[in-house]
mmCIF file of C-alpha atoms in Angstrom:
data_model
loop_
_atom_site.group_PDB
_atom_site.id
_atom_site.type_symbol
_atom_site.label_atom_id
_atom_site.label_comp_id
_atom_site.label_asym_id
_atom_site.label_seq_id
_atom_site.Cartn_x
_atom_site.Cartn_y
_atom_site.Cartn_z
ATOM 1 C CA ASN A 1 0.000 0.000 0.000
ATOM 2 C CA ALA A 2 1.289 3.424 -0.937
ATOM 3 C CA GLY A 3 -1.287 5.059 1.339
ATOM 4 C CA VAL A 4 -1.996 8.675 0.400
ATOM 5 C CA THR A 5 0.218 10.164 -2.283
ATOM 6 C CA GLN A 6 0.449 13.791 -3.300
ATOM 7 C CA THR A 7 2.122 15.411 -6.274
ATOM 8 C CA PRO A 8 4.011 17.611 -6.696
ATOM 9 C CA LYS A 9 6.016 17.974 -3.464
ATOM 10 C CA PHE A 10 6.973 21.569 -4.272
ATOM 11 C CA GLN A 11 5.541 24.116 -6.673
ATOM 12 C CA VAL A 12 6.146 27.777 -7.451
ATOM 13 C CA LEU A 13 3.437 29.687 -9.296
ATOM 14 C CA LYS A 14 3.056 33.213 -10.498
ATOM 15 C CA THR A 15 -0.016 35.179 -9.513
ATOM 16 C CA GLY A 16 -2.905 34.349 -11.813
ATOM 17 C CA GLN A 17 -1.630 30.958 -12.919
ATOM 18 C CA SER A 18 -3.730 27.871 -12.412
ATOM 19 C CA MET A 19 -2.689 24.417 -11.357
ATOM 20 C CA THR A 20 -3.955 21.146 -9.936
ATOM 21 C CA LEU A 21 -2.608 19.433 -6.848
ATOM 22 C CA GLN A 22 -2.985 15.705 -7.176
ATOM 23 C CA CYS A 23 -4.041 13.356 -4.388
ATOM 24 C CA ALA A 24 -4.581 9.615 -4.592
ATOM 25 C CA GLN A 25 -5.185 6.873 -2.062
ATOM 26 C CA ASP A 26 -5.164 3.108 -2.469
ATOM 27 C CA MET A 27 -6.990 2.132 0.718
ATOM 28 C CA ASN A 28 -10.504 2.276 -0.742
ATOM 29 C CA HIS A 29 -11.397 5.070 1.680
ATOM 30 C CA GLU A 30 -14.695 6.845 1.199
ATOM 31 C CA TYR A 31 -13.731 10.099 2.898
ATOM 32 C CA MET A 32 -11.095 12.428 1.458
ATOM 33 C CA SER A 33 -10.231 15.987 2.382
ATOM 34 C CA TRP A 34 -7.879 18.838 1.636
ATOM 35 C CA TYR A 35 -6.295 21.011 4.301
ATOM 36 C CA ARG A 36 -3.948 23.944 4.188
ATOM 37 C CA GLN A 37 -1.412 24.531 6.932
ATOM 38 C CA ASP A 38 -0.160 28.010 7.715
ATOM 39 C CA PRO A 39 2.081 29.062 10.623
ATOM 40 C CA GLY A 40 0.049 29.604 13.779
ATOM 41 C CA MET A 41 -3.188 28.598 12.047
ATOM 42 C CA GLY A 42 -3.042 24.835 12.314
ATOM 43 C CA LEU A 43 -4.838 22.863 9.631
ATOM 44 C CA ARG A 44 -7.844 24.428 7.974
ATOM 45 C CA LEU A 45 -10.241 22.385 5.908
ATOM 46 C CA ILE A 46 -10.623 23.522 2.296
ATOM 47 C CA HIS A 47 -12.928 20.924 0.724
ATOM 48 C CA TYR A 48 -13.913 17.387 1.501
ATOM 49 C CA SER A 49 -15.670 14.443 -0.085
ATOM 50 C CA VAL A 50 -17.669 11.640 1.506
ATOM 51 C CA GLY A 51 -17.689 9.516 -1.631
ATOM 52 C CA ALA A 52 -17.302 9.541 -5.394
ATOM 53 C CA GLY A 53 -19.404 12.311 -6.888
ATOM 54 C CA ILE A 54 -19.986 14.052 -3.545
ATOM 55 C CA THR A 55 -18.009 17.088 -2.419
ATOM 56 C CA ASP A 56 -18.588 19.895 0.037
ATOM 57 C CA GLN A 57 -16.918 23.055 1.227
ATOM 58 C CA GLY A 58 -14.859 23.342 4.354
ATOM 59 C CA GLU A 59 -13.729 26.357 6.311
ATOM 60 C CA VAL A 60 -11.654 28.098 3.586
ATOM 61 C CA PRO A 61 -12.962 27.047 0.133
ATOM 62 C CA ASN A 62 -12.591 30.319 -1.796
ATOM 63 C CA GLY A 63 -10.220 30.107 -4.749
ATOM 64 C CA TYR A 64 -10.220 26.306 -4.831
ATOM 65 C CA ASN A 65 -12.244 23.700 -6.720
ATOM 66 C CA VAL A 66 -12.455 19.950 -6.244
ATOM 67 C CA SER A 67 -14.089 16.990 -7.905
ATOM 68 C CA ARG A 68 -14.286 13.307 -6.997
ATOM 69 C CA SER A 69 -14.872 11.177 -10.070
ATOM 70 C CA THR A 70 -13.313 8.063 -8.561
ATOM 71 C CA THR A 71 -12.867 6.729 -5.043
ATOM 72 C CA GLU A 72 -9.085 6.895 -5.395
ATOM 73 C CA ASP A 73 -8.500 10.445 -6.610
ATOM 74 C CA PHE A 74 -9.330 13.849 -5.185
ATOM 75 C CA PRO A 75 -7.554 16.668 -7.074
ATOM 76 C CA LEU A 76 -7.504 20.250 -5.802
ATOM 77 C CA ARG A 77 -7.586 22.994 -8.425
ATOM 78 C CA LEU A 78 -6.352 26.527 -7.945
ATOM 79 C CA LEU A 79 -8.154 28.566 -10.561
ATOM 80 C CA SER A 80 -6.132 31.799 -10.373
ATOM 81 C CA ALA A 81 -3.320 31.612 -7.849
ATOM 82 C CA ALA A 82 -2.855 34.427 -5.347
ATOM 83 C CA PRO A 83 -0.009 35.064 -2.878
ATOM 84 C CA SER A 84 -2.477 34.344 -0.044
ATOM 85 C CA GLN A 85 -2.570 30.750 -1.255
ATOM 86 C CA THR A 86 1.087 30.248 -0.402
ATOM 87 C CA SER A 87 0.872 27.377 2.046
ATOM 88 C CA VAL A 88 1.497 23.696 2.654
ATOM 89 C CA TYR A 89 -1.368 21.567 1.406
ATOM 90 C CA PHE A 90 -2.247 18.199 2.872
ATOM 91 C CA CYS A 91 -4.604 15.621 1.498
ATOM 92 C CA ALA A 92 -6.113 13.078 3.883
ATOM 93 C CA SER A 93 -8.383 10.080 3.663
ATOM 94 C CA SER A 94 -10.336 7.955 6.104
ATOM 95 C CA SER A 95 -12.671 5.023 5.969
ATOM 96 C CA GLY A 96 -15.241 6.846 8.063
ATOM 97 C CA ALA A 97 -15.963 3.629 9.885
ATOM 98 C CA LEU A 98 -16.345 4.086 13.614
ATOM 99 C CA SER A 99 -13.890 1.334 14.328
ATOM 100 C CA SER A 100 -11.222 3.213 12.453
ATOM 101 C CA TYR A 101 -11.993 6.844 11.829
ATOM 102 C CA GLU A 102 -8.317 7.594 11.528
ATOM 103 C CA GLN A 103 -7.273 10.182 8.976
ATOM 104 C CA TYR A 104 -4.292 9.165 6.848
ATOM 105 C CA PHE A 105 -2.301 12.111 5.590
ATOM 106 C CA GLY A 106 -0.189 12.522 2.520
ATOM 107 C CA PRO A 107 3.309 14.056 2.745
ATOM 108 C CA GLY A 108 2.111 17.485 1.656
ATOM 109 C CA THR A 109 2.678 19.918 -1.203
ATOM 110 C CA ARG A 110 4.531 23.133 -0.470
ATOM 111 C CA LEU A 111 3.156 25.856 -2.739
ATOM 112 C CA THR A 112 4.621 29.308 -3.191
ATOM 113 C CA VAL A 113 2.777 31.964 -5.182
ATOM 114 C CA THR A 114 4.843 34.983 -6.215
ATOM 115 C CA ALA B 1 -20.265 23.238 14.765
ATOM 116 C CA GLN B 2 -17.401 21.930 16.801
ATOM 117 C CA SER B 3 -14.233 23.824 17.684
ATOM 118 C CA VAL B 4 -10.998 23.038 19.473
ATOM 119 C CA THR B 5 -8.507 25.195 21.358
ATOM 120 C CA GLN B 6 -4.905 24.441 22.139
ATOM 121 C CA PRO B 7 -3.911 27.236 24.511
ATOM 122 C CA ASP B 8 -0.157 26.664 24.342
ATOM 123 C CA ILE B 9 1.649 27.604 21.128
ATOM 124 C CA HIS B 10 5.016 26.338 22.392
ATOM 125 C CA ILE B 11 5.989 24.013 25.231
ATOM 126 C CA THR B 12 9.595 23.454 26.284
ATOM 127 C CA VAL B 13 10.570 20.490 28.435
ATOM 128 C CA SER B 14 13.783 18.761 29.365
ATOM 129 C CA GLU B 15 14.430 15.262 28.167
ATOM 130 C CA GLY B 16 13.123 12.797 30.743
ATOM 131 C CA ALA B 17 10.596 15.235 32.186
ATOM 132 C CA SER B 18 6.863 14.666 32.086
ATOM 133 C CA LEU B 19 4.660 16.363 29.515
ATOM 134 C CA GLU B 20 1.087 17.565 29.354
ATOM 135 C CA LEU B 21 -0.372 19.289 26.297
ATOM 136 C CA ARG B 22 -3.741 20.938 26.738
ATOM 137 C CA CYS B 23 -6.762 20.667 24.494
ATOM 138 C CA ASN B 24 -10.240 22.076 25.047
ATOM 139 C CA TYR B 25 -13.172 21.527 22.736
ATOM 140 C CA SER B 26 -16.587 22.975 22.132
ATOM 141 C CA TYR B 27 -19.377 20.661 21.026
ATOM 142 C CA GLY B 28 -22.952 20.034 22.117
ATOM 143 C CA ALA B 29 -22.437 16.397 23.001
ATOM 144 C CA THR B 30 -19.490 14.068 23.505
ATOM 145 C CA PRO B 31 -17.412 14.348 20.352
ATOM 146 C CA TYR B 32 -14.838 12.081 18.840
ATOM 147 C CA LEU B 33 -11.399 13.301 19.925
ATOM 148 C CA PHE B 34 -7.961 12.775 18.441
ATOM 149 C CA TRP B 35 -4.334 13.706 18.911
ATOM 150 C CA TYR B 36 -1.993 13.816 15.923
ATOM 151 C CA VAL B 37 1.748 14.422 15.735
ATOM 152 C CA GLN B 38 3.642 16.072 12.906
ATOM 153 C CA SER B 39 7.395 15.682 12.683
ATOM 154 C CA PRO B 40 9.262 18.393 10.745
ATOM 155 C CA GLY B 41 8.568 18.214 7.022
ATOM 156 C CA GLN B 42 6.143 15.330 7.426
ATOM 157 C CA GLY B 43 2.417 14.710 7.293
ATOM 158 C CA LEU B 44 0.353 14.035 10.390
ATOM 159 C CA GLN B 45 0.236 10.723 12.218
ATOM 160 C CA LEU B 46 -2.489 9.620 14.620
ATOM 161 C CA LEU B 47 -1.301 9.198 18.220
ATOM 162 C CA LEU B 48 -4.586 8.188 19.837
ATOM 163 C CA LYS B 49 -8.341 8.618 19.673
ATOM 164 C CA TYR B 50 -11.362 8.647 21.970
ATOM 165 C CA PHE B 51 -14.846 7.595 20.926
ATOM 166 C CA SER B 52 -16.503 6.402 24.135
ATOM 167 C CA GLY B 53 -15.921 4.250 27.207
ATOM 168 C CA ASP B 54 -12.801 4.434 29.316
ATOM 169 C CA THR B 55 -11.821 8.089 29.575
ATOM 170 C CA LEU B 56 -8.098 7.322 29.707
ATOM 171 C CA VAL B 57 -6.849 6.210 26.316
ATOM 172 C CA GLN B 58 -3.457 4.859 25.432
ATOM 173 C CA GLY B 59 -1.717 5.653 22.181
ATOM 174 C CA ILE B 60 1.469 4.993 20.339
ATOM 175 C CA LYS B 61 4.940 6.117 21.426
ATOM 176 C CA GLY B 62 3.998 6.000 25.120
ATOM 177 C CA PHE B 63 1.400 8.771 24.950
ATOM 178 C CA GLU B 64 -1.932 8.790 26.747
ATOM 179 C CA ALA B 65 -4.825 11.232 26.943
ATOM 180 C CA GLU B 66 -7.670 11.705 29.362
ATOM 181 C CA PHE B 67 -11.149 12.835 28.376
ATOM 182 C CA LYS B 68 -12.796 15.030 31.023
ATOM 183 C CA ARG B 69 -16.370 15.839 30.113
ATOM 184 C CA SER B 70 -16.808 18.337 32.954
ATOM 185 C CA GLN B 71 -13.868 20.377 31.689
ATOM 186 C CA SER B 72 -14.428 19.772 27.947
ATOM 187 C CA SER B 73 -10.797 18.732 27.799
ATOM 188 C CA PHE B 74 -8.698 16.024 26.210
ATOM 189 C CA ASN B 75 -5.148 16.599 27.444
ATOM 190 C CA LEU B 76 -2.216 14.613 26.118
ATOM 191 C CA ARG B 77 0.390 13.270 28.538
ATOM 192 C CA LYS B 78 3.659 11.414 28.523
ATOM 193 C CA PRO B 79 5.539 10.491 31.710
ATOM 194 C CA SER B 80 9.045 10.843 30.278
ATOM 195 C CA VAL B 81 9.804 12.783 27.124
ATOM 196 C CA HIS B 82 12.453 11.699 24.636
ATOM 197 C CA TRP B 83 14.332 14.048 22.320
ATOM 198 C CA SER B 84 12.586 12.375 19.364
ATOM 199 C CA ASP B 85 9.229 13.625 20.683
ATOM 200 C CA ALA B 86 10.072 17.140 19.509
ATOM 201 C CA ALA B 87 7.326 17.860 16.976
ATOM 202 C CA GLU B 88 4.063 19.704 16.420
ATOM 203 C CA TYR B 89 1.034 18.218 18.161
ATOM 204 C CA PHE B 90 -2.530 18.728 17.013
ATOM 205 C CA CYS B 91 -5.736 18.031 18.862
ATOM 206 C CA ALA B 92 -8.790 17.368 16.683
ATOM 207 C CA VAL B 93 -12.514 16.983 17.275
ATOM 208 C CA ALA B 94 -15.173 15.418 15.067
ATOM 209 C CA PRO B 95 -18.941 15.321 15.530
ATOM 210 C CA SER B 96 -20.293 12.094 16.986
ATOM 211 C CA SER B 97 -23.651 12.429 15.277
ATOM 212 C CA GLY B 98 -24.671 13.890 11.961
ATOM 213 C CA GLY B 99 -22.205 16.093 10.175
ATOM 214 C CA SER B 100 -19.414 15.017 7.911
ATOM 215 C CA TYR B 101 -17.215 13.178 10.428
ATOM 216 C CA ILE B 102 -14.363 15.294 9.105
ATOM 217 C CA PRO B 103 -12.387 16.542 12.121
ATOM 218 C CA THR B 104 -11.618 20.123 13.020
ATOM 219 C CA PHE B 105 -8.027 20.689 14.092
ATOM 220 C CA GLY B 106 -6.587 22.984 16.710
ATOM 221 C CA ARG B 107 -3.785 25.382 15.882
ATOM 222 C CA GLY B 108 -1.160 23.042 17.247
ATOM 223 C CA THR B 109 1.415 23.047 20.049
ATOM 224 C CA SER B 110 5.082 22.956 19.190
ATOM 225 C CA LEU B 111 7.061 20.779 21.590
ATOM 226 C CA ILE B 112 10.703 21.653 22.150
ATOM 227 C CA VAL B 113 12.839 19.154 24.037
ATOM 228 C CA HIS B 114 16.044 20.273 25.745
ATOM 229 C CA PRO B 115 18.792 17.704 26.326
#
């Protein structure tokens, strides 16, 4: 099992550019989510999905889009990058089952917007 | 909606000393509670979780946490800290009924361990 994988590990964008952060998991987890981590702010939820075809907004969704066409993949799209989106992005998945309920995190993508 | 507060941004302890990291939550009922650890440059790893039952839960790496309903707290403890415990620690809370079961994280406590 690779667990949760994220690509790329690092990315530099110019203001206004668009890009997609990739996230994949091979554990057949129903729940997937995207967080951003900023100094002193902890992890803030951007978007999440409770299954293929179902997504919802988290705490800080503006400027980001997601889709969930398969159970395995949950890409995060930045439509027009802004310096405020400079952050470390983590993707996570969980089975949602009460007996587990553990979130498995990817290694993160460090994004800089200039 | 649930929320979680970690009042300490940084904690410094000496190696071998005991440790307690504080976590307070806000939720209308008993939530699901978690502690995660993040080593530098890494993702988060689950240390322990509380769903129901015994209020003292044991986790990995010698950590334990105690759920106190009267204080809305879920503090993390370790009797003797090792230098390798230096990391960022996050408390998280998830709703136990309804909702998305996606946890809300606190802002984290950075643990510094002196030799």
